[in-house]
Amino acid sequence: MMSKLTVQERTGAMMISALVGLSGLLMAAAGHNDAMGAHGWIVMAFAAVMFFIVAGKLDMPEPAEDRAASYYDDPTRVGIVIALVWAVVGMFMGVWVAAQLAWPDLRFDAAWSSFGRLRPVHTSGVIFGFGGNALIATSFHIMQRTSRARMPNQVLPWFVLMGYNLFCIVAASGYVMGVTQSKEYAEPEWYADLWLVVVWVAYFVLYIRTLARRNEPHIYVANWYYLAFILVVAVLHIVNNLAVPASFMGAKSYSAFAGVQDAMTQWWYGHNAVAFFLTSGFLGMLYYFLPKRAERPIYSYRLSILSFWGIVFFYIWAGSHHLHYTALPHWVQTLGMTFSVMLLVPSWASAGNALMTLNGAWHKVRDDATLRFMMVAAVFYGLSTFEGSFMAIRPVNGLSHYTDWTVGHVHAGAMGWVALISFGSIYALAPVLWRRETMYSWKAVEWHFWLALAGTVIYVFAMWNSGITQGLMWRTYTESGTLSYSFVDTLVAMHPYYVARAFGGLLFLIGAAIGFWNVIMTIRHVPRRVPELDYPTSSEALEPAVPAAE
Amino acid sequence: MAVRKRDPLTGHETTGHEWDGITELNTRVPRSIWFFVFVTHLWALILWFLLPTWPLITTYTKGILGIDQRDEVQESIVVANAARADWTDRVDALPVADILGDGELMARVTNTAHQLFGDNCAGCHGTAATGGPGFPSLADDDWLWGGDPDTMMETLRVGVNAGHPDTRVSQMLAFGRDGILGREEIRTVVDYVRSLSGAAIPAERAAAGAEIYAANCASCHGEDGRGSTELGAPNLTDDIWIYGGDAASLFTTVHDGRQGWMPTWEGRLTETERKILTVYLQDIQRKATQ
Amino acid sequence: MMRLIRILLRPFSKFFEFHARTHYRAERHSMALTIGIIIAAGVGGFVEIAPLFTIDETVEADPHMRVYTPLEQAGRDIYIREGCYACHSQMIRTLRDEVERYGPYSLAVESKYDHPMLWGSKRTGPDLARLGDKYSDDWQVRHLVNPRDLVPESVMPQYAFLLDRRLETDSLPGRLAALRAVGVPYTDEMIASASADAAGQANPLTSAADGVTERYGDATAVRTFDGRPDRVTEMDALVAYLQILGKLTDLPAQIQPVAEE
Ligand code: HEM
Ligand code: HEM
Ligand SMILES: [Ca+2]
Ligand SMILES: [Ca+2]
Ligand SMILES: [Cu+2]
């Protein structure tokens, strides 16, 4: 891998590592009385590993000067493997916390292993670790292919990928040490937040510069979505994480906002983390891998336009549906509810666009588990957005809020949509990326598919049941007009569902582990095959006139 | 100019672009989409007129229905209270004994008390009201303050050692920690106390204990050790213990003192709710001691 | 009928035709897309968040609203550190069953000084917005040491280690100062004596205790929350925080008089 970097680039990478290591040293020194100090050591260790990996290969010969003739795929490869590692880790954490809710003593007698500290390790592990790495890796692949251009720089993608993973490691290790801002999906403390801003700006620069080099007059749909993902997540991240550190010698900070304004900002962020991280980015993935795998044209370019701008515009308004009936003023709730329902149309338009694209390829869906992953993902995407819009209606939310119904909805989206589309894409990508004939075992892909589907269905049904049961029990009245159940009664009723959920999660985890193994075996044991056409070419298509609707 | 192809399968025209082998059809947006756009927008528009919705810098549009969530919940509670009034009025008006005798009313009381007790009391007194270490059982007929309904109502209203201005106050002194009695003296009186509920101890030790007891404890727990409901001092002659009746627990009790803390429920529960709980406890006690 | 629908739908598709053409031009320029995305995604957030700062009635006025003492704030930080918000909400919604179960619905003013708010999004355990004084300190300590000792059905984790950990109070002045920077009205004096106040509040026998009531009011609970006067533990802080929940102001009870049945 290092042989593709010029000596200059190698020294550049070493200097960046040294700088990062230096900031780690500063953190370790300043925060020696605090968890920040531990983070300083982690940063230093990470930087040292990077530094020595490069240093060990510093005296390799310069690469041949024909780089522009090929795509730069090394960061994509590493990113995919890292994504799979995070998948296994994050989902293991999910199974563990799920088991803790069924059997609360299934933990170590140590502070770090309590539900409250491990739950964010799971959520960040799967969303940012698994999802984020899958997004970054696939975006590197897609932006080059659909631009017919190599990335403009070879250090920047590494910086983005490794810098992002440093953020993830600091985040996850922070939670077990109790370092958290308590803002869901934005838990990392101020220094991690600042670091992510740096990484994210680099990501944007890399993306936009690759687009600028494209040999293609138009920008493909997938890139619109990745661009929206990068841009809006940046805005959300910066605003929601505004905070004043209690001291520059420690991790603790206090959010700039308080109370109702903080709640609205948090859920403007939280909901749109769903929209622009878990939806927009993965739609980018879908828009590339699904037509590619099905070998069918996108059903409708116009529908793509409609759903893209609909999603970008409407999603932002919907965050207040997380705050129905709370101390947030009623008017904001009405906005959140109505926009959430209007949002359903563009959401279904994109799910429909994907499924209609499969017209003419349904036999492939039947035979090819990889494509089936993508198809089922699109179905779950449609299902969870429908459910979301339904849950955003105030009286429905009155029942669902605070219960497992939300958790069921989350996992219909997260497992059914986000994870399945990622796995499908990875199976489609791996042979191309590593120049292999095929996946190591198609049977294993098939197994993974069924385990994942069964796991998701068990999980989601268990949570629908427990959520609706609990929501109803909380508000069940006796015929005397008084509450029927105490809180503990409802807790007892949850137990069987929590057991079922842990089981469903376990199936899903086994599937993910099989996937990881399969990719590794593909890299190690499948014979190479160089594809005919996987290098930048100039565009064949010339500029057509503005296409009128037929 | 671009070559616009037709997709042989659907007959739709492509946009003429191609990215890494991916092409797009230029299919028009299905009319059903416009239909749903129309329906959802219309629905939203109507709600915007009816409900508070749009911010206007220092105020917001109130909506023609004039609805606000706070008025709504307040109103629903008033309505609910009115709907329950038929029987809650009777609970308020009737003496506890009469309620206990009224099967229909008792059914309502028991139904209601399940949640009230479960969410407020069970944490300390246990789901079955049988208490636990540090928390007295409410299902026997051993009472610190008295088991009659009025006393119980008062205990619930003001609590014990709680924040209420009229709170009941009770304190088992820390005889050892505060240096009133030496260790050996405490061990002796503890043995004596155990003998009150039937433990066999040597006679001379009992005599020594009785002496210490008379000098230090009798003022609260009575000459005979039967306690005082005036002071909330427990009966030491039965075998019912709040903090445990083994020698070690008793030693701790006498050495470090005790001060049970029972919350006041005046701010949290209405008078009716407290009465319902009182009736419920009377009923439990009646059943348990029958 | 179909014609009517068609006529009604026409404006949408007309607008869309214009929109699609604009987009078609924009998708040739990455910067045009970038700007378009930022504008389209900017509107909603601005319209929903900015007015919350300008519409006065958003947060009820209450001159008696009190701030957290240093010990309570330290407890709040532990509550955050342990992730209690993952299972407990602190927001009673305007729904009849919630008011009947937990007490008066939560007002915005109650979390006015909460940086960040802890309204929560999941109730694996019960709401804690009105927890203060519902149980004794002793109960809270025993419950945190092992919830299943008191509530056999509970799935809450044990937090026994809190009893053994000395509360770190040196950083409290800095923490209060940061909170002041984001809008909590701590005075210079409160900040300067934050460490002493934290220790004093957990031990009424010391003279530091007097400073606490002086600065934070006579109603402030000054007790040995964890039952041990000899040292100030994380348990002291967390229990002090739990015992103040819902008690920073009595406005909710005033504007929602307990509806006598
Ligand atoms: C092995 C499969 C999984 C299991 C067993 C699992 C389990 C869990 C559990 C037990 C919770 C906590 C729920 C609660 O507090 O009651 C949770 C929350 C969550 N999980 Fe998973 N999970 C799995 C996979 C995933 C995946 C693949 C994703 C995302 C890509 C994901 C995203 C989330 C999110 C966002 C939450 C927070 C939900 C909320 O706050 O409402 N999970 N998960
Ligand atoms: C039209 C699209 C969608 C709408 C309108 C929507 C709406 C909602 C609603 C109403 C809630 C419950 C809020 C509450 O009561 O606390 C929710 C929670 C959630 N949704 Fe969706 N949803 C949509 C799509 C998705 C998708 C595709 C995902 C993908 C993973 C997703 C992930 C989540 C997560 C993670 C939460 C939990 C937030 C939390 O409380 O921690 N949603 N959504
Ligand atoms: Ca953060
Ligand atoms: Ca103490
Ligand atoms: Cu949402």
Short mmCIF file of C-alpha atoms in Angstrom, two decimals, chain B residues 162-163, chain C residues 64-67 69 72 132-133 201 209-223 225 240 243-245 247-250:
data_model
loop_
_atom_site.label_atom_id
_atom_site.label_comp_id
_atom_site.label_asym_id
_atom_site.label_seq_id
_atom_site.Cartn_x
_atom_site.Cartn_y
_atom_site.Cartn_z
CA ALA B 162 -40.08 14.05 56.94
CA GLY B 163 -40.12 17.55 55.52
CA HIS C 64 -37.76 32.14 42.62
CA MET C 65 -36.19 29.52 40.40
CA ARG C 66 -33.07 28.40 42.21
CA VAL C 67 -29.75 27.19 40.81
CA THR C 69 -25.71 23.94 44.60
CA GLU C 72 -26.11 18.95 43.36
CA GLY C 132 -37.09 14.91 45.07
CA ASP C 133 -38.16 13.89 48.61
CA GLN C 201 -23.67 20.46 52.18
CA ALA C 209 -22.46 23.91 56.04
CA ASP C 210 -23.54 27.40 57.09
CA GLY C 211 -22.12 28.94 53.94
CA VAL C 212 -24.35 26.69 51.86
CA THR C 213 -27.62 27.86 53.38
CA GLU C 214 -26.35 31.42 53.32
CA ARG C 215 -25.68 31.32 49.60
CA TYR C 216 -28.35 28.93 48.37
CA GLY C 217 -31.17 29.58 50.81
CA ASP C 218 -32.36 28.12 54.10
CA ALA C 219 -34.44 25.50 52.35
CA THR C 220 -31.33 23.83 50.98
CA ALA C 221 -30.99 20.28 52.21
CA VAL C 222 -27.79 20.01 54.24
CA ARG C 223 -27.42 16.37 55.24
CA PHE C 225 -26.73 12.08 52.16
CA ALA C 240 -28.29 15.33 46.75
CA GLN C 243 -33.41 14.80 46.11
CA ILE C 244 -33.63 18.20 44.42
CA LEU C 245 -35.30 16.93 41.25
CA LYS C 247 -37.87 21.13 43.66
CA LEU C 248 -35.98 24.03 42.13
CA THR C 249 -39.26 25.89 41.77
CA ASP C 250 -42.79 25.32 42.95
#
